[in-house]
Amino acid sequence: MSTVLIADQHPVIAESIKYILETNDFINVIGQVATGNELFKYLENRAPDVLMIEIDLPQLNGIHALRQIKQQYPHIKILVFSCHPEEMYALSAIKAGAAGYISKTNSADIVYKAIKQVARGGIYLNDEITQKLNSGISNGQSQISRFKKLSSRETEVLNLLSTGKRNKDIAEALNINEKTVSTYKARLLKKLEADSVAELITQSRLLQISPVV
């Protein structure tokens, strides 16, 4: 069962999401917060498997805050659940550290699917955004397909690498030794068909993703 924390400033929306999610045995909603301050205070005491967050949360620096959350809590999978159009914000959210982005207009089935995908270490985007990422990528499997085959731990190592963390920093963040980090890096190079760590980091940003704004 995956634990989920809901971060949304609208009580009716937050309660509705909680009600919908709790009808699924796979999900355990462990809390709700309505501001950035409440979110970070909550995370100091308990970290969920998945954080469902609205990027317009008060007292939070919008999409920039996603990177901060991932740096402080690398184990948390972030799923942005927003009223903003996916085509405008989804790619920037992924680059900033989110593992998925869904619109509040999506059905409950899509929400369930997204949470399951993110909780197991995958990336969730709608078909249109996925097609955009896959366009221009030839020779073998698409990048998204490769990412979906990464384990949860490999995804965590990749996320930390993309933020500029060294092996020692990654080892400390994930409570593993540096030799194990090197092993994960070697696996990532092979799975993502990258020739260097620099290329690996570039791929981790999903190539055609626009700059965070």
Coordinates of N, CA and C in Angstrom, one line a residue, residues 25-213:
D25 N -7.9 0.1 -2.3 CA -7.1 -0.5 -1.3 C -5.6 -0.3 -1.5
F26 N -5.2 0.1 -2.6 CA -3.8 0.4 -2.9 C -3.3 1.6 -2.2
I27 N -4.2 2.5 -1.9 CA -3.8 3.9 -1.4 C -4.2 4.1 0.0
N28 N -3.3 4.7 0.8 CA -3.6 5.2 2.2 C -3.3 6.7 2.3
V29 N -4.3 7.5 2.4 CA -4.1 8.9 2.5 C -3.8 9.2 4.0
I30 N -2.5 9.7 4.2 CA -2.1 9.9 5.6 C -2.2 11.3 6.1
G31 N -2.6 12.3 5.2 CA -2.7 13.6 5.7 C -3.1 14.6 4.6
Q32 N -3.4 15.8 5.0 CA -3.7 16.9 4.1 C -3.1 18.2 4.6
V33 N -2.6 19.0 3.7 CA -2.0 20.3 4.1 C -2.5 21.3 3.1
A34 N -2.6 22.6 3.5 CA -3.1 23.6 2.7 C -2.2 24.7 2.3
T35 N -1.0 24.7 2.9 CA 0.0 25.8 2.6 C 1.4 25.2 2.5
G36 N 2.4 25.9 1.9 CA 3.7 25.5 1.9 C 4.3 25.3 3.2
N37 N 4.0 26.2 4.2 CA 4.6 26.0 5.5 C 4.0 24.8 6.2
E38 N 2.7 24.5 6.0 CA 2.2 23.3 6.6 C 2.8 22.0 6.0
L39 N 3.1 22.1 4.7 CA 3.7 21.0 4.0 C 5.1 20.6 4.6
F40 N 5.9 21.6 4.6 CA 7.3 21.3 5.1 C 7.3 20.9 6.6
K41 N 6.4 21.5 7.4 CA 6.3 21.1 8.8 C 5.8 19.6 8.9
Y42 N 4.9 19.2 8.0 CA 4.4 17.9 8.0 C 5.6 16.9 7.6
L43 N 6.3 17.3 6.6 CA 7.4 16.4 6.1 C 8.5 16.2 7.1
E44 N 8.7 17.1 8.0 CA 9.7 17.0 9.0 C 9.4 15.8 9.9
N45 N 8.1 15.5 10.0 CA 7.7 14.4 10.9 C 7.4 13.1 10.2
R46 N 6.9 13.2 9.0 CA 6.5 12.0 8.3 C 6.5 12.2 6.8
A47 N 7.2 11.4 6.1 CA 7.3 11.5 4.6 C 6.4 10.5 3.9
P48 N 5.5 10.9 3.0 CA 4.7 9.9 2.3 C 5.5 9.2 1.2
D49 N 4.9 8.2 0.6 CA 5.5 7.6 -0.6 C 5.2 8.6 -1.8
V50 N 4.0 9.1 -1.8 CA 3.6 10.0 -2.9 C 3.1 11.3 -2.3
L51 N 3.5 12.4 -2.9 CA 3.0 13.7 -2.5 C 2.2 14.2 -3.7
M52 N 0.9 14.4 -3.5 CA 0.0 15.0 -4.5 C -0.1 16.5 -4.2
I53 N 0.4 17.3 -5.2 CA 0.5 18.7 -4.8 C 0.0 19.6 -6.0
E54 N -0.7 20.7 -5.6 CA -1.1 21.8 -6.5 C 0.0 22.8 -6.5
I55 N 0.5 23.1 -7.7 CA 1.7 24.0 -7.7 C 1.4 25.4 -7.3
D56 N 0.1 25.8 -7.2 CA -0.3 27.1 -6.7 C -0.5 27.2 -5.2
L57 N 0.0 26.2 -4.5 CA -0.1 26.2 -3.0 C 0.4 27.4 -2.4
P58 N -0.4 28.1 -1.5 CA 0.1 29.3 -0.8 C 1.4 29.1 -0.1
Q59 N 2.2 30.1 0.1 CA 3.5 30.0 0.8 C 4.5 29.0 0.2
L60 N 4.3 28.7 -1.1 CA 5.2 27.8 -1.8 C 5.6 28.5 -3.1
N61 N 6.9 28.4 -3.5 CA 7.4 29.1 -4.6 C 7.1 28.3 -5.9
G62 N 5.8 28.1 -6.1 CA 5.4 27.4 -7.4 C 6.2 26.2 -7.8
I63 N 6.4 26.1 -9.1 CA 7.1 24.9 -9.6 C 8.5 24.8 -9.1
H64 N 9.1 25.9 -8.8 CA 10.5 25.9 -8.3 C 10.6 25.1 -7.0
A65 N 9.6 25.1 -6.2 CA 9.6 24.4 -4.9 C 9.7 22.9 -5.1
L66 N 9.4 22.4 -6.2 CA 9.4 20.9 -6.5 C 10.9 20.4 -6.3
R67 N 11.8 21.2 -6.9 CA 13.2 20.9 -6.8 C 13.7 20.9 -5.3
Q68 N 13.2 21.9 -4.6 CA 13.6 21.9 -3.2 C 13.1 20.7 -2.4
I69 N 11.9 20.3 -2.7 CA 11.3 19.1 -2.0 C 12.1 17.9 -2.3
K70 N 12.5 17.7 -3.6 CA 13.2 16.5 -4.0 C 14.6 16.5 -3.4
Q71 N 15.2 17.7 -3.3 CA 16.5 17.8 -2.7 C 16.5 17.4 -1.2
Q72 N 15.5 17.9 -0.5 CA 15.4 17.6 0.9 C 14.8 16.2 1.2
Y73 N 13.9 15.7 0.4 CA 13.3 14.5 0.6 C 13.3 13.6 -0.7
P74 N 14.5 13.1 -1.1 CA 14.6 12.4 -2.4 C 13.8 11.2 -2.5
H75 N 13.3 10.6 -1.4 CA 12.5 9.4 -1.5 C 11.1 9.6 -1.9
I76 N 10.6 10.8 -1.7 CA 9.2 11.2 -2.0 C 9.0 11.3 -3.5
K77 N 8.0 10.6 -4.0 CA 7.6 10.7 -5.4 C 6.5 11.9 -5.5
I78 N 6.8 12.8 -6.3 CA 5.9 14.0 -6.4 C 4.9 13.8 -7.6
L79 N 3.6 13.9 -7.4 CA 2.6 13.9 -8.5 C 1.9 15.2 -8.4
V80 N 2.1 16.1 -9.4 CA 1.4 17.4 -9.5 C 0.0 17.1 -10.0
F81 N -0.9 17.7 -9.2 CA -2.4 17.5 -9.5 C -2.9 18.9 -9.6
S82 N -3.0 19.5 -10.8 CA -3.2 20.9 -10.9 C -4.3 21.3 -11.8
C83 N -4.8 22.6 -11.6 CA -5.8 23.1 -12.5 C -5.1 23.7 -13.8
H84 N -3.8 23.9 -13.8 CA -3.1 24.5 -14.9 C -3.0 23.5 -16.0
P85 N -3.0 23.9 -17.3 CA -2.9 23.0 -18.4 C -1.6 22.2 -18.4
E86 N -1.8 20.9 -18.7 CA -0.6 20.1 -18.7 C 0.4 20.5 -19.8
E87 N -0.1 20.9 -21.0 CA 0.8 21.3 -22.0 C 1.7 22.5 -21.7
M88 N 1.3 23.3 -20.7 CA 2.1 24.5 -20.3 C 3.1 24.2 -19.2
Y89 N 2.7 23.3 -18.3 CA 3.5 23.1 -17.0 C 4.1 21.7 -16.8
A90 N 3.6 20.7 -17.5 CA 4.0 19.3 -17.2 C 5.4 19.1 -17.3
L91 N 6.0 19.5 -18.5 CA 7.4 19.2 -18.7 C 8.3 19.9 -17.8
S92 N 8.0 21.2 -17.5 CA 8.8 21.9 -16.5 C 8.7 21.3 -15.1
A93 N 7.6 20.7 -14.8 CA 7.4 20.1 -13.5 C 8.3 18.8 -13.4
I94 N 8.3 18.0 -14.5 CA 9.1 16.8 -14.5 C 10.6 17.2 -14.4
K95 N 11.0 18.3 -15.1 CA 12.4 18.7 -15.0 C 12.8 19.1 -13.6
A96 N 11.8 19.7 -12.9 CA 12.0 20.2 -11.5 C 12.0 19.1 -10.5
G97 N 11.7 17.9 -10.9 CA 11.7 16.8 -9.9 C 10.4 16.0 -9.8
A98 N 9.3 16.4 -10.4 CA 8.1 15.7 -10.2 C 8.2 14.4 -11.0
A99 N 7.4 13.4 -10.6 CA 7.4 12.1 -11.3 C 6.2 12.0 -12.2
G100 N 5.2 13.0 -12.1 CA 4.0 12.9 -12.9 C 3.3 14.2 -12.8
Y101 N 2.4 14.4 -13.7 CA 1.6 15.6 -13.8 C 0.2 15.3 -14.4
I102 N -0.9 15.5 -13.6 CA -2.2 15.3 -14.1 C -3.1 16.5 -13.8
S103 N -4.1 16.6 -14.7 CA -5.0 17.7 -14.5 C -6.2 17.4 -13.6
K104 N -6.7 18.4 -12.9 CA -7.9 18.2 -12.0 C -9.1 17.8 -12.8
T105 N -9.0 17.9 -14.1 CA -10.2 17.5 -14.9 C -10.2 16.0 -15.3
N106 N -9.1 15.3 -14.9 CA -9.0 13.9 -15.2 C -9.9 13.1 -14.4
S107 N -10.2 11.9 -14.8 CA -11.1 10.9 -14.1 C -10.4 10.3 -13.0
A108 N -11.2 9.7 -12.1 CA -10.6 9.0 -10.9 C -9.7 7.8 -11.4
D109 N -10.0 7.2 -12.5 CA -9.2 6.1 -13.0 C -7.8 6.6 -13.4
I110 N -7.8 7.7 -14.0 CA -6.5 8.3 -14.4 C -5.6 8.6 -13.1
V111 N -6.3 9.2 -12.1 CA -5.6 9.5 -10.8 C -5.0 8.2 -10.2
Y112 N -5.8 7.2 -10.2 CA -5.3 5.9 -9.6 C -4.1 5.4 -10.4
K113 N -4.2 5.4 -11.8 CA -3.2 5.0 -12.6 C -1.9 5.8 -12.4
A114 N -2.0 7.1 -12.3 CA -0.9 8.0 -12.1 C -0.2 7.7 -10.8
I115 N -1.0 7.5 -9.7 CA -0.4 7.2 -8.4 C 0.4 5.9 -8.4
K116 N -0.2 4.9 -9.0 CA 0.5 3.6 -9.1 C 1.8 3.7 -9.9
Q117 N 1.7 4.4 -11.0 CA 2.9 4.5 -11.8 C 4.0 5.2 -11.1
V118 N 3.6 6.3 -10.5 CA 4.6 7.2 -9.8 C 5.2 6.4 -8.5
A119 N 4.3 5.7 -7.8 CA 4.7 5.0 -6.6 C 5.7 4.0 -6.8
R120 N 5.7 3.3 -8.0 CA 6.6 2.3 -8.3 C 7.9 2.8 -9.0
G121 N 8.0 4.1 -9.0 CA 9.2 4.7 -9.6 C 9.2 5.1 -11.0
G122 N 8.0 5.1 -11.6 CA 7.8 5.5 -13.0 C 7.5 7.0 -13.2
I123 N 7.3 7.3 -14.4 CA 6.9 8.7 -14.8 C 5.5 8.7 -15.4
Y124 N 4.6 9.6 -15.0 CA 3.3 9.6 -15.6 C 3.0 10.9 -16.2
L125 N 2.7 10.9 -17.5 CA 2.3 12.1 -18.3 C 1.2 11.6 -19.3
N126 N 0.4 12.5 -19.7 CA -0.7 12.1 -20.6 C -0.1 11.8 -22.0
D127 N -0.9 11.2 -22.8 CA -0.5 10.6 -24.1 C 0.1 11.7 -25.0
E128 N -0.5 12.9 -25.0 CA -0.1 14.0 -25.8 C 1.3 14.5 -25.5
I129 N 1.6 14.6 -24.2 CA 2.9 15.0 -23.7 C 3.9 13.9 -24.0
T130 N 3.5 12.7 -23.8 CA 4.4 11.6 -24.0 C 4.8 11.5 -25.5
Q131 N 3.9 11.8 -26.4 CA 4.2 11.8 -27.8 C 5.2 12.9 -28.1
K132 N 5.0 14.1 -27.5 CA 6.0 15.2 -27.7 C 7.4 14.8 -27.3
L133 N 7.5 14.1 -26.1 CA 8.8 13.7 -25.7 C 9.4 12.7 -26.6
N134 N 8.6 11.8 -27.1 CA 9.1 10.7 -28.0 C 9.4 11.2 -29.4
S135 N 8.8 12.3 -29.8 CA 9.1 12.8 -31.2 C 10.6 13.2 -31.3
G136 N 11.1 12.8 -32.4 CA 12.5 13.1 -32.6 C 13.5 12.1 -32.0
I137 N 13.0 11.1 -31.3 CA 13.8 10.1 -30.7 C 13.7 8.8 -31.5
S138 N 14.8 8.4 -32.1 CA 14.8 7.3 -33.0 C 15.8 6.2 -32.5
N139 N 15.9 5.2 -33.3 CA 16.8 4.1 -33.0 C 16.5 3.4 -31.7
G140 N 15.7 2.4 -31.7 CA 15.4 1.7 -30.5 C 14.3 2.2 -29.7
Q141 N 14.3 1.9 -28.5 CA 13.2 2.3 -27.6 C 13.2 3.8 -27.3
S142 N 12.0 4.3 -27.1 CA 11.9 5.7 -26.8 C 12.4 5.9 -25.4
Q143 N 12.7 7.2 -25.1 CA 13.3 7.5 -23.8 C 12.3 7.2 -22.7
I144 N 11.0 7.6 -23.0 CA 10.0 7.3 -21.9 C 9.9 5.8 -21.6
S145 N 10.0 5.0 -22.6 CA 10.0 3.5 -22.4 C 11.1 3.1 -21.6
R146 N 12.3 3.7 -21.8 CA 13.5 3.3 -21.0 C 13.3 3.8 -19.6
F147 N 12.8 5.0 -19.4 CA 12.6 5.5 -18.0 C 11.6 4.6 -17.2
K148 N 10.6 4.0 -17.9 CA 9.6 3.2 -17.2 C 10.2 1.9 -16.7
K149 N 11.3 1.5 -17.3 CA 11.9 0.2 -16.9 C 12.9 0.4 -15.8
L150 N 13.1 1.6 -15.3 CA 14.0 1.9 -14.2 C 13.4 1.4 -12.9
S151 N 14.2 0.9 -12.0 CA 13.6 0.6 -10.7 C 13.5 1.9 -9.9
S152 N 12.8 1.7 -8.8 CA 12.5 2.9 -7.9 C 13.9 3.5 -7.4
R153 N 14.8 2.6 -7.0 CA 16.1 3.1 -6.6 C 16.9 3.7 -7.7
E154 N 16.9 3.2 -8.9 CA 17.6 3.7 -10.0 C 17.0 5.1 -10.3
T155 N 15.7 5.3 -10.2 CA 15.1 6.6 -10.4 C 15.6 7.6 -9.4
E156 N 15.7 7.2 -8.2 CA 16.1 8.1 -7.1 C 17.6 8.5 -7.3
V157 N 18.4 7.6 -7.7 CA 19.8 7.9 -8.0 C 19.9 8.9 -9.2
L158 N 19.1 8.6 -10.2 CA 19.1 9.5 -11.4 C 18.6 10.9 -11.0
N159 N 17.6 11.0 -10.2 CA 17.1 12.3 -9.8 C 18.1 13.1 -9.1
L160 N 18.9 12.4 -8.2 CA 19.9 13.1 -7.4 C 21.1 13.5 -8.3
L161 N 21.4 12.6 -9.2 CA 22.5 13.0 -10.2 C 22.2 14.2 -11.0
S162 N 20.9 14.3 -11.4 CA 20.5 15.5 -12.2 C 20.5 16.8 -11.4
T163 N 20.5 16.7 -10.1 CA 20.6 17.9 -9.3 C 22.0 18.3 -9.0
G164 N 23.0 17.5 -9.5 CA 24.4 17.8 -9.3 C 25.0 17.1 -8.1
K165 N 24.3 16.2 -7.5 CA 24.9 15.5 -6.3 C 26.0 14.6 -6.7
R166 N 27.0 14.5 -5.9 CA 28.2 13.6 -6.1 C 27.8 12.2 -5.5
N167 N 28.7 11.3 -5.8 CA 28.4 9.9 -5.3 C 28.3 9.9 -3.7
K168 N 29.2 10.6 -3.1 CA 29.1 10.7 -1.6 C 27.8 11.3 -1.1
D169 N 27.3 12.3 -1.8 CA 26.0 12.9 -1.4 C 24.9 12.0 -1.6
I170 N 24.9 11.3 -2.7 CA 23.8 10.3 -3.1 C 23.8 9.2 -2.1
A171 N 25.0 8.7 -1.7 CA 25.1 7.6 -0.7 C 24.5 8.0 0.6
E172 N 24.8 9.2 1.0 CA 24.3 9.7 2.3 C 22.8 9.9 2.3
A173 N 22.3 10.5 1.1 CA 20.9 10.7 1.0 C 20.0 9.4 1.0
L174 N 20.6 8.4 0.4 CA 19.8 7.1 0.2 C 20.3 6.1 1.2
N175 N 21.2 6.4 2.1 CA 21.7 5.5 3.1 C 22.3 4.2 2.5
I176 N 23.1 4.4 1.5 CA 23.8 3.3 0.8 C 25.3 3.7 0.7
N177 N 26.2 2.7 0.4 CA 27.6 3.1 0.2 C 27.9 3.6 -1.2
E178 N 29.1 4.2 -1.3 CA 29.4 4.9 -2.6 C 29.6 3.8 -3.7
K179 N 30.1 2.6 -3.3 CA 30.3 1.6 -4.3 C 29.0 1.2 -4.9
T180 N 27.9 1.2 -4.1 CA 26.6 0.8 -4.6 C 26.1 1.9 -5.5
V181 N 26.4 3.2 -5.2 CA 26.0 4.3 -6.1 C 26.6 4.1 -7.4
S182 N 27.9 3.8 -7.5 CA 28.6 3.6 -8.7 C 28.0 2.4 -9.5
T183 N 27.5 1.4 -8.8 CA 26.9 0.3 -9.5 C 25.6 0.8 -10.2
Y184 N 24.8 1.6 -9.4 CA 23.5 2.1 -10.0 C 23.8 3.0 -11.2
K185 N 24.9 3.8 -11.1 CA 25.2 4.7 -12.2 C 25.6 3.8 -13.5
A186 N 26.3 2.7 -13.3 CA 26.6 1.9 -14.4 C 25.4 1.3 -15.0
R187 N 24.4 0.9 -14.2 CA 23.2 0.3 -14.7 C 22.4 1.4 -15.5
L188 N 22.4 2.6 -14.9 CA 21.7 3.7 -15.6 C 22.3 4.0 -17.0
L189 N 23.6 4.0 -17.1 CA 24.3 4.2 -18.3 C 23.9 3.2 -19.4
K190 N 23.7 2.0 -18.9 CA 23.4 0.9 -19.8 C 21.9 1.0 -20.2
K191 N 21.0 1.1 -19.2 CA 19.6 1.1 -19.5 C 19.1 2.3 -20.3
L192 N 19.8 3.5 -20.1 CA 19.4 4.7 -20.9 C 20.3 4.9 -22.1
E193 N 21.2 3.9 -22.3 CA 22.0 4.0 -23.5 C 22.8 5.3 -23.6
A194 N 23.4 5.7 -22.5 CA 24.1 6.9 -22.4 C 25.6 6.6 -22.4
D195 N 26.4 7.4 -23.0 CA 27.9 7.2 -23.1 C 28.7 7.9 -21.9
S196 N 28.0 8.7 -21.2 CA 28.7 9.4 -20.1 C 27.7 9.9 -19.1
V197 N 28.2 10.3 -17.9 CA 27.3 10.8 -16.9 C 26.7 12.1 -17.3
A198 N 27.4 12.9 -18.1 CA 26.8 14.2 -18.6 C 25.6 13.9 -19.5
E199 N 25.8 12.9 -20.3 CA 24.7 12.5 -21.2 C 23.5 11.9 -20.4
L200 N 23.9 11.2 -19.4 CA 22.9 10.6 -18.5 C 22.0 11.7 -17.8
I201 N 22.7 12.7 -17.4 CA 22.0 13.9 -16.8 C 21.1 14.6 -17.8
T202 N 21.6 14.7 -19.0 CA 20.8 15.3 -20.0 C 19.5 14.5 -20.3
Q203 N 19.7 13.2 -20.4 CA 18.6 12.3 -20.6 C 17.6 12.4 -19.4
S204 N 18.1 12.5 -18.2 CA 17.2 12.6 -17.0 C 16.3 13.8 -17.1
R205 N 16.7 14.8 -17.8 CA 15.8 15.9 -18.0 C 14.9 15.8 -19.2
L206 N 14.8 14.6 -19.7 CA 13.9 14.2 -20.7 C 14.0 15.1 -22.0
L207 N 15.3 15.4 -22.4 CA 15.6 16.0 -23.6 C 14.9 17.3 -23.9
Q208 N 13.8 17.3 -24.5 CA 13.1 18.5 -25.1 C 12.3 19.3 -24.1
I209 N 12.5 19.0 -22.8 CA 11.8 19.7 -21.7 C 12.2 21.2 -21.7
S210 N 11.3 22.1 -21.7 CA 11.5 23.5 -21.6 C 12.1 23.9 -20.3
P211 N 12.8 25.1 -20.2 CA 13.4 25.5 -18.9 C 12.3 25.8 -17.9
V212 N 12.6 25.6 -16.6 CA 11.7 25.9 -15.6 C 11.5 27.4 -15.5
V213 N 10.2 27.8 -15.4 CA 9.9 29.2 -15.4 C 9.1 29.5 -14.2

